[in-house]
Structures are given as structure tokens and as C-alpha cells.
Tab-separated table of C-alpha atoms in Angstrom:
chain	number	residue	atom	x	y	z
A	51	UNK	CA	-10.659	15.051	88.962
A	52	UNK	CA	-12.891	13.460	86.231
A	53	UNK	CA	-12.728	16.689	84.164
A	54	UNK	CA	-8.890	16.730	84.305
A	55	UNK	CA	-8.863	13.256	82.874
A	56	UNK	CA	-11.284	14.220	80.100
A	57	UNK	CA	-9.074	17.297	79.288
A	58	UNK	CA	-6.031	15.317	79.121
A	59	UNK	CA	-7.764	12.587	76.916
A	60	UNK	CA	-9.114	15.290	74.561
A	61	UNK	CA	-5.917	17.409	74.260
A	62	UNK	CA	-3.804	14.346	73.447
A	63	UNK	CA	-6.204	13.366	70.583
A	64	UNK	CA	-6.508	16.913	69.187
A	65	UNK	CA	-2.638	17.361	69.394
A	66	UNK	CA	-2.168	14.066	67.677
A	67	UNK	CA	-4.441	14.727	64.944
A	68	UNK	CA	-3.182	18.186	64.394
A	69	UNK	CA	0.466	17.184	64.372
A	70	UNK	CA	-0.506	14.446	61.907
A	71	UNK	CA	-2.090	16.769	59.346
A	72	UNK	CA	-0.667	20.059	60.134
A	73	UNK	CA	-2.452	23.059	61.441
A	74	UNK	CA	-3.224	24.548	58.043
A	75	UNK	CA	-4.604	21.456	56.605
A	76	UNK	CA	-7.957	21.911	58.220
A	77	UNK	CA	-8.815	25.227	56.705
A	78	UNK	CA	-11.612	24.635	54.255
A	79	UNK	CA	-11.968	20.861	54.905
A	80	UNK	CA	-15.260	19.059	55.646
A	81	UNK	CA	-15.302	17.162	58.915
A	82	UNK	CA	-17.831	14.966	60.385
A	83	UNK	CA	-17.569	14.188	64.092
A	84	UNK	CA	-19.368	11.021	64.972
A	85	UNK	CA	-20.590	10.589	68.519
A	86	UNK	CA	-19.586	14.070	69.103
A	87	UNK	CA	-20.841	14.349	72.745
A	88	UNK	CA	-19.967	18.046	73.701
A	89	UNK	CA	-18.051	18.605	70.411
A	90	UNK	CA	-14.838	19.559	71.917
A	91	UNK	CA	-12.563	17.707	69.347
A	92	UNK	CA	-14.557	19.110	66.328
A	93	UNK	CA	-14.642	22.535	67.887
A	94	UNK	CA	-10.926	22.708	68.011
A	95	UNK	CA	-10.753	21.946	64.057
A	96	UNK	CA	-13.567	24.387	63.532
A	97	UNK	CA	-11.397	26.994	65.124
A	98	UNK	CA	-8.576	26.173	62.509
A	99	UNK	CA	-11.071	26.755	59.567
A	100	UNK	CA	-12.716	23.405	59.090
A	101	UNK	CA	-16.437	22.998	58.220
A	102	UNK	CA	-17.503	20.713	60.942
A	103	UNK	CA	-20.842	18.798	61.237
A	104	UNK	CA	-21.409	17.438	64.750
A	105	UNK	CA	-23.380	14.178	64.927
A	106	UNK	CA	-24.782	12.631	68.113
A	107	UNK	CA	-27.757	10.595	69.211
A	108	UNK	CA	-28.289	12.567	72.258
A	109	UNK	CA	-30.237	15.824	71.645
A	110	UNK	CA	-28.919	17.276	74.878
A	111	UNK	CA	-25.457	16.941	73.472
A	112	UNK	CA	-26.250	18.671	70.408
A	113	UNK	CA	-27.944	21.458	72.291
A	114	UNK	CA	-24.631	21.988	74.264
A	115	UNK	CA	-22.642	22.172	70.895
A	116	UNK	CA	-25.231	24.569	69.409
A	117	UNK	CA	-24.808	26.866	72.540
A	118	UNK	CA	-20.883	26.764	72.201
A	119	UNK	CA	-21.093	27.595	68.588
A	120	UNK	CA	-23.633	30.378	69.005
A	121	UNK	CA	-21.214	31.936	71.571
A	122	UNK	CA	-18.422	31.733	69.138
A	123	UNK	CA	-20.582	33.168	66.392
A	124	UNK	CA	-20.533	30.143	64.277
A	125	UNK	CA	-23.746	28.756	62.526
A	126	UNK	CA	-24.410	25.414	64.245
A	127	UNK	CA	-24.103	22.367	62.016
A	128	UNK	CA	-25.491	19.448	64.040
A	129	UNK	CA	-27.362	16.322	63.266
A	130	UNK	CA	-29.224	13.803	65.312
A	131	UNK	CA	-27.612	10.425	64.225
A	132	UNK	CA	-28.193	6.851	65.757
A	133	UNK	CA	-25.134	5.085	64.837
A	134	UNK	CA	-26.846	1.754	65.643
A	135	UNK	CA	-28.777	2.174	62.690
A	136	UNK	CA	-27.746	2.383	58.976
A	137	UNK	CA	-27.378	5.947	57.861
A	138	UNK	CA	-26.492	7.832	54.547
A	139	UNK	CA	-25.811	11.583	54.950
A	140	UNK	CA	-25.650	11.892	50.885
A	141	UNK	CA	-22.346	13.493	51.006
A	142	UNK	CA	-18.622	12.836	51.452
A	143	UNK	CA	-16.254	14.383	54.032
A	144	UNK	CA	-12.604	15.108	53.901
A	145	UNK	CA	-12.236	13.701	57.435
A	146	UNK	CA	-14.387	11.753	59.849
A	147	UNK	CA	-13.520	11.861	63.467
A	148	UNK	CA	-14.659	8.613	65.046
A	149	UNK	CA	-13.232	8.625	68.498
A	150	UNK	CA	-14.504	6.498	71.591
A	151	UNK	CA	-17.686	5.480	70.109
A	152	UNK	CA	-17.321	1.883	68.895
A	153	UNK	CA	-17.668	0.370	72.364
A	154	UNK	CA	-21.185	2.028	72.779
A	155	UNK	CA	-22.638	0.528	69.611
A	156	UNK	CA	-24.394	-2.833	69.221
A	157	UNK	CA	-23.277	-3.260	65.572
A	158	UNK	CA	-19.841	-1.609	65.150
A	159	UNK	CA	-19.274	-3.257	61.902
A	160	UNK	CA	-22.299	-1.899	60.317
A	161	UNK	CA	-21.383	1.581	61.647
A	162	UNK	CA	-17.853	1.481	60.246
A	163	UNK	CA	-19.233	0.448	56.880
A	164	UNK	CA	-21.565	3.478	57.050
A	165	UNK	CA	-18.720	5.760	58.036
A	166	UNK	CA	-16.396	4.585	55.447
A	167	UNK	CA	-18.846	5.282	52.812
A	168	UNK	CA	-18.711	8.942	53.714
A	169	UNK	CA	-14.967	9.501	53.533
A	170	UNK	CA	-11.479	8.338	52.448
A	171	UNK	CA	-9.833	9.406	55.499
A	172	UNK	CA	-11.038	8.601	59.008
A	173	UNK	CA	-9.372	9.025	62.607
A	174	UNK	CA	-10.729	5.841	64.341
A	175	UNK	CA	-10.248	5.227	68.021
A	176	UNK	CA	-11.740	2.382	70.047
A	177	UNK	CA	-11.592	1.748	73.708
A	178	UNK	CA	-11.544	-1.704	75.253
A	179	UNK	CA	-12.896	-2.010	78.847
A	180	UNK	CA	-10.266	-3.505	81.126
A	181	UNK	CA	-13.125	-4.802	83.506
A	182	UNK	CA	-13.854	-7.587	80.889
A	183	UNK	CA	-10.552	-8.966	81.023
A	184	UNK	CA	-9.741	-8.433	84.812
A	185	UNK	CA	-10.698	-12.137	85.680
A	186	UNK	CA	-7.748	-13.361	83.562
A	187	UNK	CA	-5.231	-11.339	85.504
A	188	UNK	CA	-4.400	-10.805	89.136
A	189	UNK	CA	-4.931	-7.374	90.708
A	190	UNK	CA	-1.136	-6.815	90.648
A	191	UNK	CA	-1.166	-7.311	86.892
A	192	UNK	CA	-4.000	-4.835	86.299
A	193	UNK	CA	-2.428	-2.103	88.506
A	194	UNK	CA	0.958	-2.351	86.625
């Protein structure tokens, strides 16, 4: 059941991004996927011809991405990146994918400043935990 929710989440984001730019836009573009986890979003755009750099703080996630890329005959482009610390990758990207990461960071403002320094175009998605606000509402309000 949990995987079904993830697939739905991923598909909605990928479709929205692809529909916004158009399928052909990604060919030859440089893309940085921050907090890539398993790389599923960046992988979609890699298949459309984008040059994707997958960044994550967890080495085990990058190993999973490397394995997926190897199986697809792509040279892995991954980097260990702790977004809780200032970073400079010494390059610009055509697009940064920054989805579902902010709520995991101690200093989200610093991270956004770093990300903005690497692009003029970013897909940014933040998530807010409902549990932080539940005490202000009745259970009926939360369910509706």
C-alpha cells in the first residue's frame, strides 16, 4: 500500500513537470535532483535526454541510483550532498528538482540560497506535516 502512494506521488510530480516544460525541453538540459532518494524523478527526465546529477546525503540511496543507472547503460552521476551545510557545486544547472526535502532540513533558508545560486529555474515542493496542526482542529476537520 505504501508503494502505491509513492508511485502516485511520483507520477503526479513527473507529469506536472513534463507537461509544464514539454517532453522535448529536457533533451540536453542539465538537471540537479536534490535529495534524490531513489532517483525516480530525475531518472524519468534522464530517459528524456537530460543530463542529471543525483544528489543525496545517504550513500545507500546513491548506491541504489547507481545500480539503476548501470542497468540502463547510463554512466552514474551522483554526489553525496548534505543540504544542512552550505554547498557550492561550482556550476549552474538548467533546472533543479527540489521536491519533498525542505521539511527534513535544519536550515531551509540556507539550503534555498545555495540551490538558487546554482540555477535560474527550480521546481520547489515543500511538505507540511498535518500532525503539527492537529491540536487546533477537531478529528472531523482533519479527516475532511
